[in-house]
Amino acid sequence: MMDAPYLCLDVGGTEIKGAAVSEGRVLTPLRHFPARSGEDRETLLAHFAAVFRQLDEEAGHPPRLGGLRLAFPGPFDYPAGICLLQGLDKYDALYGVSLRAELFARLRDRLEDPEQIRFTNDVAAFGLGEIHYGDARGSARSLSVCIGTGCGSAFGLGDGLAPEGTPAVPPRGEIYPTPFLGKCIDDMISKRGLMALTEERLGTPMEGAELARRVQEGERAAAACFAEFGTRLKEALEPFLRGYRPDCLCLGGQITRSFGLFGDPLRQLCEELGVVVYVAADTSVLAMQGLCTL
């Protein structure tokens, strides 16, 4: 008999992705909902409850649920379920709100206990998905990195995430604030980092898909620009790869879809260190699978 499913959300600033998941199987098509992240508190809470109810219906309204799982952007007190976002132009109205208590109050007809509602960040969910269901299965140590609007990271140790204080792991497993090229990794290894680089080198800010198109059309300047981004990626990750020595590096996020065009420097470093590199085909599905392991 299949375990009671979890209703899982990957909450972003512009959209929410959701699915019902059981035993690592995604039971429903991955759904996309507007985030409505600038709305007032009551509207947001009602919206989250409505999204969960829609996923519940799509899963066939099972007799019972394993619980609700949310990957939520930080800052956020994940164990307590309290949103701490403020001044970031998303979910400001939820600052200081216990989402666990508020969601339980709205969905208590489908839940037995508030502790059935659990939270983590999106890259932690991706890392857990890789560890339990993806390419990091069986690894003693793994490093998962998502490159999108920022550069998120999760350090795997055995069948979970490395606890705070693990040698060579930065606080909270976050590499993004590390100083890099006069700024920080998040500023350089991200969508905005790539757009700044293309504006500097090509005169026009471009996202990864457009730059990849130009490379594939034979534009040498575009290829050189992507090569520079690849060198920066290698240099940003090298201290963590050398310090933590993971068995594998799992890459996700929109920009990594073009990894074949800029990944050679990082691949060469990983080959030197004995680290296997994997590029996720679907970061969101792995995040959904990871959420159900919380």
Tab-separated table of C-alpha atoms in Angstrom:
chain	number	residue	atom	x	y	z
A	1	MET	CA	0.000	0.000	0.000
A	2	MET	CA	1.315	3.409	-0.941
A	3	ASP	CA	2.239	5.741	1.925
A	4	ALA	CA	0.032	8.762	2.563
A	5	PRO	CA	1.116	11.456	0.094
A	6	TYR	CA	2.716	14.778	0.933
A	7	LEU	CA	1.580	17.998	-0.692
A	8	CYS	CA	4.761	19.855	-1.619
A	9	LEU	CA	5.359	23.453	-2.640
A	10	ASP	CA	8.467	25.136	-3.997
A	11	VAL	CA	7.727	28.765	-3.163
A	12	GLY	CA	9.401	31.469	-5.238
A	13	GLY	CA	8.965	35.194	-5.462
A	14	THR	CA	7.134	35.098	-8.803
A	15	GLU	CA	5.624	31.615	-8.899
A	16	ILE	CA	4.860	28.603	-6.749
A	17	LYS	CA	5.410	25.064	-8.022
A	18	GLY	CA	3.500	22.229	-6.443
A	19	ALA	CA	2.874	18.492	-6.588
A	20	ALA	CA	1.699	15.558	-4.520
A	21	VAL	CA	4.532	13.137	-3.733
A	22	SER	CA	4.668	9.712	-2.110
A	23	GLU	CA	7.715	7.489	-1.604
A	24	GLY	CA	9.654	9.666	-4.026
A	25	ARG	CA	7.043	9.340	-6.762
A	26	VAL	CA	5.525	12.569	-8.037
A	27	LEU	CA	1.849	11.633	-8.245
A	28	THR	CA	0.495	14.695	-10.035
A	29	PRO	CA	1.822	16.867	-12.842
A	30	LEU	CA	4.039	19.671	-11.569
A	31	ARG	CA	1.697	22.626	-11.235
A	32	HIS	CA	2.597	26.317	-11.502
A	33	PHE	CA	0.715	28.969	-9.514
A	34	PRO	CA	1.228	32.736	-9.284
A	35	ALA	CA	3.095	33.631	-6.101
A	36	ARG	CA	1.166	36.848	-5.370
A	37	SER	CA	4.113	37.632	-3.089
A	38	GLY	CA	3.295	41.340	-2.798
A	39	GLU	CA	-0.210	40.795	-1.397
A	40	ASP	CA	-1.351	41.384	2.174
A	41	ARG	CA	-1.062	38.777	4.928
A	42	GLU	CA	-4.588	37.381	4.798
A	43	THR	CA	-4.626	37.160	0.994
A	44	LEU	CA	-1.323	35.278	0.988
A	45	LEU	CA	-2.404	32.795	3.647
A	46	ALA	CA	-5.688	32.151	1.861
A	47	HIS	CA	-3.771	31.686	-1.397
A	48	PHE	CA	-1.420	29.076	0.102
A	49	ALA	CA	-4.372	27.196	1.570
A	50	ALA	CA	-6.186	27.266	-1.788
A	51	VAL	CA	-3.098	25.960	-3.599
A	52	PHE	CA	-2.801	23.065	-1.149
A	53	ARG	CA	-6.486	22.242	-1.537
A	54	GLN	CA	-6.144	22.194	-5.320
A	55	LEU	CA	-3.187	19.791	-5.102
A	56	ASP	CA	-5.192	17.661	-2.677
A	57	GLU	CA	-8.044	17.427	-5.163
A	58	GLU	CA	-5.691	16.582	-8.021
A	59	ALA	CA	-4.225	13.775	-5.917
A	60	GLY	CA	-7.742	12.335	-5.556
A	61	HIS	CA	-8.377	13.659	-2.036
A	62	PRO	CA	-6.651	10.675	-0.367
A	63	PRO	CA	-8.120	9.400	2.925
A	64	ARG	CA	-5.207	10.940	4.801
A	65	LEU	CA	-2.160	13.074	4.076
A	66	GLY	CA	1.401	12.562	5.237
A	67	GLY	CA	1.633	16.304	5.621
A	68	LEU	CA	2.490	19.572	3.918
A	69	ARG	CA	6.025	20.430	2.859
A	70	LEU	CA	7.232	23.857	1.749
A	71	ALA	CA	10.545	24.980	0.289
A	72	PHE	CA	10.522	28.655	1.214
A	73	PRO	CA	13.029	31.413	0.479
A	74	GLY	CA	15.032	32.781	3.386
A	75	PRO	CA	15.551	34.322	5.762
A	76	PHE	CA	13.184	31.899	7.465
A	77	ASP	CA	13.162	30.032	10.774
A	78	TYR	CA	12.648	26.623	9.193
A	79	PRO	CA	12.322	24.494	12.365
A	80	ALA	CA	9.749	26.886	13.860
A	81	GLY	CA	7.990	27.615	10.558
A	82	ILE	CA	8.274	31.396	10.946
A	83	CYS	CA	8.818	33.661	7.932
A	84	LEU	CA	11.529	36.295	8.429
A	85	LEU	CA	11.528	37.874	4.971
A	86	GLN	CA	11.592	41.647	5.122
A	87	GLY	CA	12.550	44.348	2.655
A	88	LEU	CA	13.164	41.886	-0.197
A	89	ASP	CA	10.044	42.771	-2.191
A	90	LYS	CA	8.456	39.366	-1.592
A	91	TYR	CA	6.264	38.068	1.229
A	92	ASP	CA	6.955	41.136	3.393
A	93	ALA	CA	3.441	40.816	4.803
A	94	LEU	CA	4.341	37.434	6.307
A	95	TYR	CA	7.228	38.750	8.419
A	96	GLY	CA	7.095	37.151	11.866
A	97	VAL	CA	4.102	34.970	10.927
A	98	SER	CA	4.051	31.320	11.980
A	99	LEU	CA	3.108	29.703	8.694
A	100	ARG	CA	2.844	26.359	10.470
A	101	ALA	CA	0.142	27.641	12.823
A	102	GLU	CA	-1.693	29.632	10.163
A	103	LEU	CA	-1.761	26.854	7.574
A	104	PHE	CA	-2.839	24.286	10.150
A	105	ALA	CA	-5.715	26.541	11.197
A	106	ARG	CA	-6.884	26.704	7.558
A	107	LEU	CA	-6.323	23.034	6.692
A	108	ARG	CA	-6.976	21.231	9.945
A	109	ASP	CA	-9.750	19.183	8.328
A	110	ARG	CA	-6.971	17.431	6.345
A	111	LEU	CA	-4.264	17.335	9.023
A	112	GLU	CA	-3.981	15.848	12.484
A	113	ASP	CA	-1.078	17.829	13.932
A	114	PRO	CA	0.721	21.112	13.139
A	115	GLU	CA	4.017	19.192	13.072
A	116	GLN	CA	2.864	17.598	9.821
A	117	ILE	CA	3.771	20.944	8.223
A	118	ARG	CA	7.520	21.306	7.656
A	119	PHE	CA	9.815	23.761	5.910
A	120	THR	CA	13.245	24.016	4.351
A	121	ASN	CA	14.873	26.156	1.665
A	122	ASP	CA	14.715	25.302	-2.011
A	123	VAL	CA	18.318	24.199	-2.470
A	124	ALA	CA	18.206	22.061	0.671
A	125	ALA	CA	15.155	20.351	-0.847
A	126	PHE	CA	17.042	19.855	-4.126
A	127	GLY	CA	20.036	18.445	-2.238
A	128	LEU	CA	17.839	16.011	-0.299
A	129	GLY	CA	16.179	14.953	-3.544
A	130	GLU	CA	19.583	14.221	-5.062
A	131	ILE	CA	20.669	12.290	-1.951
A	132	HIS	CA	17.571	10.100	-1.698
A	133	TYR	CA	16.347	9.799	-5.283
A	134	GLY	CA	18.900	11.370	-7.617
A	135	ASP	CA	22.522	11.146	-8.637
A	136	ALA	CA	23.920	11.511	-5.096
A	137	ARG	CA	22.357	8.263	-3.892
A	138	GLY	CA	24.921	6.197	-2.028
A	139	SER	CA	27.480	8.992	-1.779
A	140	ALA	CA	29.208	9.654	1.528
A	141	ARG	CA	29.454	13.377	0.740
A	142	SER	CA	27.764	15.487	-1.887
A	143	LEU	CA	27.573	19.134	-2.828
A	144	SER	CA	24.460	20.432	-4.570
A	145	VAL	CA	24.526	23.868	-6.201
A	146	CYS	CA	21.667	25.683	-7.936
A	147	ILE	CA	22.475	28.613	-10.214
A	148	GLY	CA	19.526	30.858	-10.988
A	149	THR	CA	18.525	34.185	-9.481
A	150	GLY	CA	21.268	33.445	-6.947
A	151	CYS	CA	23.733	30.698	-6.125
A	152	GLY	CA	22.270	28.296	-3.580
A	153	SER	CA	24.061	25.346	-2.029
A	154	ALA	CA	23.491	22.276	0.137
A	155	PHE	CA	26.203	20.011	1.569
A	156	GLY	CA	25.169	16.373	1.862
A	157	LEU	CA	26.597	14.016	4.481
A	158	GLY	CA	25.383	10.439	4.345
A	159	ASP	CA	21.619	10.368	3.938
A	160	GLY	CA	21.048	13.938	5.122
A	161	LEU	CA	22.438	17.444	5.066
A	162	ALA	CA	25.695	18.218	6.864
A	163	PRO	CA	24.921	19.584	10.355
A	164	GLU	CA	26.071	23.023	11.439
A	165	GLY	CA	29.743	22.991	12.364
A	166	THR	CA	30.774	20.239	9.950
A	167	PRO	CA	34.393	20.940	8.927
A	168	ALA	CA	34.759	22.781	5.585
A	169	VAL	CA	31.022	23.569	5.453
A	170	PRO	CA	30.128	27.295	5.664
A	171	PRO	CA	27.456	28.496	8.107
A	172	ARG	CA	24.030	27.059	7.165
A	173	GLY	CA	25.707	25.408	4.185
A	174	GLU	CA	25.494	28.677	2.252
A	175	ILE	CA	28.279	29.553	-0.157
A	176	TYR	CA	26.474	32.557	-1.672
A	177	PRO	CA	27.780	35.298	0.703
A	178	THR	CA	31.417	34.242	0.287
A	179	PRO	CA	33.551	37.162	-0.995
A	180	PHE	CA	34.426	36.670	-4.656
A	181	LEU	CA	35.952	38.995	-7.267
A	182	GLY	CA	35.347	42.056	-5.135
A	183	LYS	CA	31.697	41.181	-4.526
A	184	CYS	CA	30.263	37.842	-3.404
A	185	ILE	CA	29.525	34.541	-5.116
A	186	ASP	CA	25.806	35.352	-5.333
A	187	ASP	CA	26.544	38.510	-7.322
A	188	MET	CA	28.778	36.762	-9.831
A	189	ILE	CA	27.507	33.174	-10.204
A	190	SER	CA	23.863	33.898	-10.927
A	191	LYS	CA	21.501	35.289	-13.523
A	192	ARG	CA	22.446	38.854	-12.634
A	193	GLY	CA	26.131	37.916	-12.663
A	194	LEU	CA	25.820	36.540	-16.181
A	195	MET	CA	23.813	39.560	-17.320
A	196	ALA	CA	26.448	41.934	-15.926
A	197	LEU	CA	29.191	39.946	-17.658
A	198	THR	CA	27.397	39.963	-21.028
A	199	GLU	CA	26.699	43.671	-20.759
A	200	GLU	CA	30.380	44.310	-20.037
A	201	ARG	CA	31.693	42.026	-22.791
A	202	LEU	CA	28.972	42.203	-25.449
A	203	GLY	CA	27.269	45.515	-24.725
A	204	THR	CA	23.908	43.873	-24.010
A	205	PRO	CA	22.741	42.124	-20.817
A	206	MET	CA	21.656	38.578	-21.640
A	207	GLU	CA	20.281	35.596	-19.800
A	208	GLY	CA	21.680	32.113	-20.327
A	209	ALA	CA	19.235	30.995	-23.014
A	210	GLU	CA	19.935	33.969	-25.277
A	211	LEU	CA	23.692	33.700	-24.792
A	212	ALA	CA	23.538	29.974	-25.563
A	213	ARG	CA	21.625	30.705	-28.778
A	214	ARG	CA	24.341	33.091	-29.903
A	215	VAL	CA	27.057	30.564	-29.109
A	216	GLN	CA	25.246	27.883	-31.102
A	217	GLU	CA	24.995	30.321	-34.024
A	218	GLY	CA	28.792	30.565	-34.027
A	219	GLU	CA	29.297	33.941	-32.347
A	220	ARG	CA	32.837	33.809	-30.952
A	221	ALA	CA	32.425	36.726	-28.574
A	222	ALA	CA	29.425	35.013	-27.012
A	223	ALA	CA	31.399	31.771	-26.650
A	224	ALA	CA	34.246	33.676	-24.963
A	225	CYS	CA	31.756	35.274	-22.593
A	226	PHE	CA	30.322	31.920	-21.562
A	227	ALA	CA	33.864	30.573	-21.176
A	228	GLU	CA	34.645	33.404	-18.743
A	229	PHE	CA	31.506	32.573	-16.757
A	230	GLY	CA	32.675	28.953	-16.617
A	231	THR	CA	36.087	30.000	-15.312
A	232	ARG	CA	34.420	32.089	-12.627
A	233	LEU	CA	32.198	29.170	-11.643
A	234	LYS	CA	35.205	26.902	-11.268
A	235	GLU	CA	37.081	29.487	-9.179
A	236	ALA	CA	34.046	30.115	-6.955
A	237	LEU	CA	33.453	26.441	-6.184
A	238	GLU	CA	37.089	25.331	-5.971
A	239	PRO	CA	37.668	26.182	-2.267
A	240	PHE	CA	34.587	24.192	-1.248
A	241	LEU	CA	35.410	21.253	-3.491
A	242	ARG	CA	38.971	21.099	-2.172
A	243	GLY	CA	37.921	21.638	1.436
A	244	TYR	CA	34.877	19.384	1.657
A	245	ARG	CA	35.950	16.794	-0.936
A	246	PRO	CA	32.495	15.562	-1.949
A	247	ASP	CA	32.115	12.389	-3.972
A	248	CYS	CA	29.824	14.194	-6.380
A	249	LEU	CA	28.728	17.671	-7.402
A	250	CYS	CA	25.067	18.003	-8.400
A	251	LEU	CA	24.187	21.097	-10.395
A	252	GLY	CA	20.712	22.514	-10.916
A	253	GLY	CA	18.980	25.724	-11.894
A	254	GLN	CA	18.145	27.334	-15.211
A	255	ILE	CA	21.656	28.448	-16.150
A	256	THR	CA	23.058	24.915	-15.839
A	257	ARG	CA	20.904	23.870	-18.802
A	258	SER	CA	23.744	25.366	-20.867
A	259	PHE	CA	26.485	23.696	-18.810
A	260	GLY	CA	27.923	22.028	-21.894
A	261	LEU	CA	28.876	25.483	-23.187
A	262	PHE	CA	30.753	26.695	-20.093
A	263	GLY	CA	31.418	23.740	-17.813
A	264	ASP	CA	34.838	22.520	-19.005
A	265	PRO	CA	36.953	24.340	-16.359
A	266	LEU	CA	34.800	22.945	-13.545
A	267	ARG	CA	34.730	19.467	-15.071
A	268	GLN	CA	38.518	19.461	-15.333
A	269	LEU	CA	38.892	20.500	-11.688
A	270	CYS	CA	36.435	17.838	-10.568
A	271	GLU	CA	38.256	15.194	-12.597
A	272	GLU	CA	41.480	16.200	-10.833
A	273	LEU	CA	39.781	15.905	-7.430
A	274	GLY	CA	37.895	12.699	-8.200
A	275	VAL	CA	34.491	14.422	-7.973
A	276	VAL	CA	31.750	13.201	-10.320
A	277	VAL	CA	29.682	16.020	-11.866
A	278	TYR	CA	25.971	15.616	-12.507
A	279	VAL	CA	23.614	18.143	-14.078
A	280	ALA	CA	19.974	17.751	-13.075
A	281	ALA	CA	17.449	17.537	-15.885
A	282	ASP	CA	14.640	18.789	-13.635
A	283	THR	CA	15.603	20.657	-10.475
A	284	SER	CA	11.995	21.184	-9.400
A	285	VAL	CA	11.061	17.500	-9.440
A	286	LEU	CA	14.099	16.657	-7.308
A	287	ALA	CA	13.127	19.427	-4.889
A	288	MET	CA	9.638	17.931	-4.600
A	289	GLN	CA	11.131	14.509	-3.903
A	290	GLY	CA	13.482	16.013	-1.343
A	291	LEU	CA	10.662	17.783	0.471
A	292	CYS	CA	8.888	14.528	1.208
A	293	THR	CA	11.979	13.302	3.126
A	294	LEU	CA	11.720	16.046	5.783
